[in-house]
PDB file of C-alpha atoms in Angstrom:
ATOM      1  CA  UNK K 381       8.274  46.509 121.005  1.00  0.00           C
ATOM      2  CA  UNK K 382       8.168  43.392 119.043  1.00  0.00           C
ATOM      3  CA  UNK K 383      10.103  44.466 115.908  1.00  0.00           C
ATOM      4  CA  UNK K 384      12.320  47.547 115.920  1.00  0.00           C
ATOM      5  CA  UNK K 385      12.624  47.496 111.832  1.00  0.00           C
ATOM      6  CA  UNK K 386      10.678  45.749 109.706  1.00  0.00           C
ATOM      7  CA  UNK K 387      12.143  45.342 106.340  1.00  0.00           C
ATOM      8  CA  UNK K 388      10.309  45.145 103.052  1.00  0.00           C
ATOM      9  CA  UNK K 389      10.161  41.324 103.034  1.00  0.00           C
ATOM     10  CA  UNK K 390       9.079  40.988 106.336  1.00  0.00           C
ATOM     11  CA  UNK K 391       5.401  39.798 107.853  1.00  0.00           C
ATOM     12  CA  UNK K 392       4.347  39.772 111.376  1.00  0.00           C
ATOM     13  CA  UNK K 393       0.795  38.347 111.792  1.00  0.00           C
ATOM     14  CA  UNK K 394      -1.017  37.265 114.957  1.00  0.00           C
ATOM     15  CA  UNK K 395       1.152  38.774 117.509  1.00  0.00           C
ATOM     16  CA  UNK K 396       1.476  41.208 120.414  1.00  0.00           C
ATOM     17  CA  UNK K 397       3.659  43.240 122.900  1.00  0.00           C
ATOM     18  CA  UNK K 398       2.939  44.008 126.369  1.00  0.00           C
ATOM     19  CA  UNK K 399       6.673  44.784 127.702  1.00  0.00           C
ATOM     20  CA  UNK K 400       8.049  48.094 128.356  1.00  0.00           C
ATOM     21  CA  UNK K 401       9.446  50.062 125.151  1.00  0.00           C
ATOM     22  CA  UNK K 402      12.348  52.392 125.462  1.00  0.00           C
ATOM     23  CA  UNK K 403      15.023  53.885 123.011  1.00  0.00           C
ATOM     24  CA  UNK K 404      15.998  56.821 121.055  1.00  0.00           C
ATOM     25  CA  UNK K 405      14.080  58.956 118.702  1.00  0.00           C
ATOM     26  CA  UNK K 406      14.209  56.401 115.804  1.00  0.00           C
ATOM     27  CA  UNK K 407      12.851  53.181 115.325  1.00  0.00           C
ATOM     28  CA  UNK K 408      10.511  52.825 118.739  1.00  0.00           C
ATOM     29  CA  UNK K 409       7.042  52.223 118.836  1.00  0.00           C
ATOM     30  CA  UNK K 410       4.397  49.836 120.925  1.00  0.00           C
ATOM     31  CA  UNK K 411       4.671  46.789 118.287  1.00  0.00           C
ATOM     32  CA  UNK K 412       7.478  47.928 115.348  1.00  0.00           C
ATOM     33  CA  UNK K 413       9.643  51.017 115.628  1.00  0.00           C
ATOM     34  CA  UNK K 414       9.552  51.270 111.666  1.00  0.00           C
ATOM     35  CA  UNK K 415       8.260  49.291 108.590  1.00  0.00           C
ATOM     36  CA  UNK K 416       9.410  49.449 105.002  1.00  0.00           C
ATOM     37  CA  UNK K 417       7.015  49.964 102.550  1.00  0.00           C
ATOM     38  CA  UNK K 418       6.097  46.383 101.505  1.00  0.00           C
ATOM     39  CA  UNK K 419       6.332  45.002 104.924  1.00  0.00           C
ATOM     40  CA  UNK K 420       3.418  43.322 106.589  1.00  0.00           C
ATOM     41  CA  UNK K 421       1.958  43.783 109.755  1.00  0.00           C
ATOM     42  CA  UNK K 422      -1.453  42.442 110.419  1.00  0.00           C
ATOM     43  CA  UNK K 423      -3.748  40.959 113.298  1.00  0.00           C
ATOM     44  CA  UNK K 424      -1.176  42.244 115.726  1.00  0.00           C
ATOM     45  CA  UNK K 425      -1.394  44.454 119.086  1.00  0.00           C
ATOM     46  CA  UNK K 426       0.679  46.173 121.708  1.00  0.00           C
ATOM     47  CA  UNK K 427      -0.639  47.278 125.294  1.00  0.00           C
ATOM     48  CA  UNK K 428      -0.385  50.921 125.240  1.00  0.00           C
ATOM     49  CA  UNK K 429       0.006  51.068 128.895  1.00  0.00           C
ATOM     50  CA  UNK K 430       2.688  48.619 129.658  1.00  0.00           C
ATOM     51  CA  UNK K 431       4.639  49.638 126.546  1.00  0.00           C
ATOM     52  CA  UNK K 432       4.633  53.552 127.356  1.00  0.00           C
ATOM     53  CA  UNK K 433       4.195  53.989 123.834  1.00  0.00           C
ATOM     54  CA  UNK K 434       1.148  55.357 121.963  1.00  0.00           C
ATOM     55  CA  UNK K 435       2.128  54.971 118.669  1.00  0.00           C
ATOM     56  CA  UNK K 436       3.969  51.966 116.826  1.00  0.00           C
ATOM     57  CA  UNK K 437       4.515  51.619 112.710  1.00  0.00           C
ATOM     58  CA  UNK K 438       2.016  48.502 112.630  1.00  0.00           C
ATOM     59  CA  UNK K 439      -0.236  47.203 114.747  1.00  0.00           C
ATOM     60  CA  UNK K 440      -3.025  48.150 116.953  1.00  0.00           C
ATOM     61  CA  UNK K 441      -2.753  49.631 120.403  1.00  0.00           C
ATOM     62  CA  UNK K 442      -4.759  48.298 122.951  1.00  0.00           C
ATOM     63  CA  UNK K 443      -5.483  49.037 126.973  1.00  0.00           C
ATOM     64  CA  UNK K 444      -4.324  46.337 129.456  1.00  0.00           C
ATOM     65  CA  UNK K 445      -7.880  45.322 130.031  1.00  0.00           C
ATOM     66  CA  UNK K 446      -8.054  44.707 126.418  1.00  0.00           C
ATOM     67  CA  UNK K 447      -5.158  42.587 125.989  1.00  0.00           C
ATOM     68  CA  UNK K 448      -6.427  40.320 128.471  1.00  0.00           C
ATOM     69  CA  UNK K 449      -9.826  39.942 126.919  1.00  0.00           C
ATOM     70  CA  UNK K 450     -10.474  37.068 124.560  1.00  0.00           C
ATOM     71  CA  UNK K 451     -12.999  39.459 122.521  1.00  0.00           C
ATOM     72  CA  UNK K 452      -9.873  41.519 121.243  1.00  0.00           C
ATOM     73  CA  UNK K 453      -8.859  38.349 119.425  1.00  0.00           C
ATOM     74  CA  UNK K 454     -11.864  36.836 118.544  1.00  0.00           C
ATOM     75  CA  UNK K 455     -14.503  39.524 117.892  1.00  0.00           C
ATOM     76  CA  UNK K 456     -14.489  40.555 114.315  1.00  0.00           C
ATOM     77  CA  UNK K 457     -15.931  44.079 115.481  1.00  0.00           C
ATOM     78  CA  UNK K 458     -12.479  44.477 117.246  1.00  0.00           C
ATOM     79  CA  UNK K 459     -10.587  47.649 115.552  1.00  0.00           C
ATOM     80  CA  UNK K 460      -7.205  45.920 113.878  1.00  0.00           C
ATOM     81  CA  UNK K 461      -8.473  42.409 113.879  1.00  0.00           C
ATOM     82  CA  UNK K 462      -8.506  41.090 110.501  1.00  0.00           C
ATOM     83  CA  UNK K 463      -9.522  37.283 111.254  1.00  0.00           C
ATOM     84  CA  UNK K 464      -9.973  35.441 114.870  1.00  0.00           C
ATOM     85  CA  UNK K 465      -6.939  33.840 116.451  1.00  0.00           C
ATOM     86  CA  UNK K 466      -6.833  30.463 117.129  1.00  0.00           C
ATOM     87  CA  UNK K 467      -7.811  30.793 120.756  1.00  0.00           C
ATOM     88  CA  UNK K 468      -9.407  29.622 123.418  1.00  0.00           C
ATOM     89  CA  UNK K 469     -10.464  30.596 127.071  1.00  0.00           C
ATOM     90  CA  UNK K 470      -9.183  28.415 129.966  1.00  0.00           C
ATOM     91  CA  UNK K 471      -9.572  28.198 133.376  1.00  0.00           C
ATOM     92  CA  UNK K 472      -6.561  29.581 135.609  1.00  0.00           C
ATOM     93  CA  UNK K 473      -3.816  26.837 135.535  1.00  0.00           C
ATOM     94  CA  UNK K 474      -5.267  25.134 132.652  1.00  0.00           C
ATOM     95  CA  UNK K 475      -4.023  24.583 129.147  1.00  0.00           C
ATOM     96  CA  UNK K 476      -5.660  23.448 125.900  1.00  0.00           C
ATOM     97  CA  UNK K 477      -3.010  22.523 123.326  1.00  0.00           C
ATOM     98  CA  UNK K 478      -5.888  21.943 120.643  1.00  0.00           C
ATOM     99  CA  UNK K 479      -5.725  25.750 120.364  1.00  0.00           C
ATOM    100  CA  UNK K 480      -2.735  27.659 119.061  1.00  0.00           C
ATOM    101  CA  UNK K 481      -3.341  30.371 121.868  1.00  0.00           C
ATOM    102  CA  UNK K 482      -4.855  30.085 125.229  1.00  0.00           C
ATOM    103  CA  UNK K 483      -6.150  33.183 127.527  1.00  0.00           C
ATOM    104  CA  UNK K 484      -7.611  33.341 131.027  1.00  0.00           C
ATOM    105  CA  UNK K 485     -10.213  36.046 129.961  1.00  0.00           C
ATOM    106  CA  UNK K 486      -9.782  38.889 132.022  1.00  0.00           C
ATOM    107  CA  UNK K 487      -6.871  37.801 133.778  1.00  0.00           C
ATOM    108  CA  UNK K 488      -4.008  37.078 131.576  1.00  0.00           C
ATOM    109  CA  UNK K 489      -2.207  37.933 128.204  1.00  0.00           C
ATOM    110  CA  UNK K 490      -2.704  35.426 125.548  1.00  0.00           C
ATOM    111  CA  UNK K 491      -0.192  32.217 125.897  1.00  0.00           C
ATOM    112  CA  UNK K 492       0.419  29.719 123.509  1.00  0.00           C
ATOM    113  CA  UNK K 493      -1.327  26.349 124.336  1.00  0.00           C
ATOM    114  CA  UNK K 494       1.635  24.078 125.170  1.00  0.00           C
ATOM    115  CA  UNK K 495       3.251  26.947 127.423  1.00  0.00           C
ATOM    116  CA  UNK K 496       2.341  26.002 130.663  1.00  0.00           C
TER     117      UNK K 496
END
């Protein structure tokens, strides 16, 4: 996933993972393989379909459709969302660098506002 091993001082917030995850039996998970007591993972998600991982030691698993929906990152009814991300929906090919995150709702994963 995004983090193999999150040490006790580690903090992961407002992040996601969408890539394939493989490895041995230890420290493998959709977003994080293992987290020590005191490590913090919040407001973070992984794609259960593309990762091939149903579990993670932190974060919340979502389908690809959910990961490509602005509601996952902004609707406070979303499981695993502690606070809305600084995100806006944009048209394909557009960006808005006034927001940290952009998304083409229903078509892309979130991307950084300066990224395209």
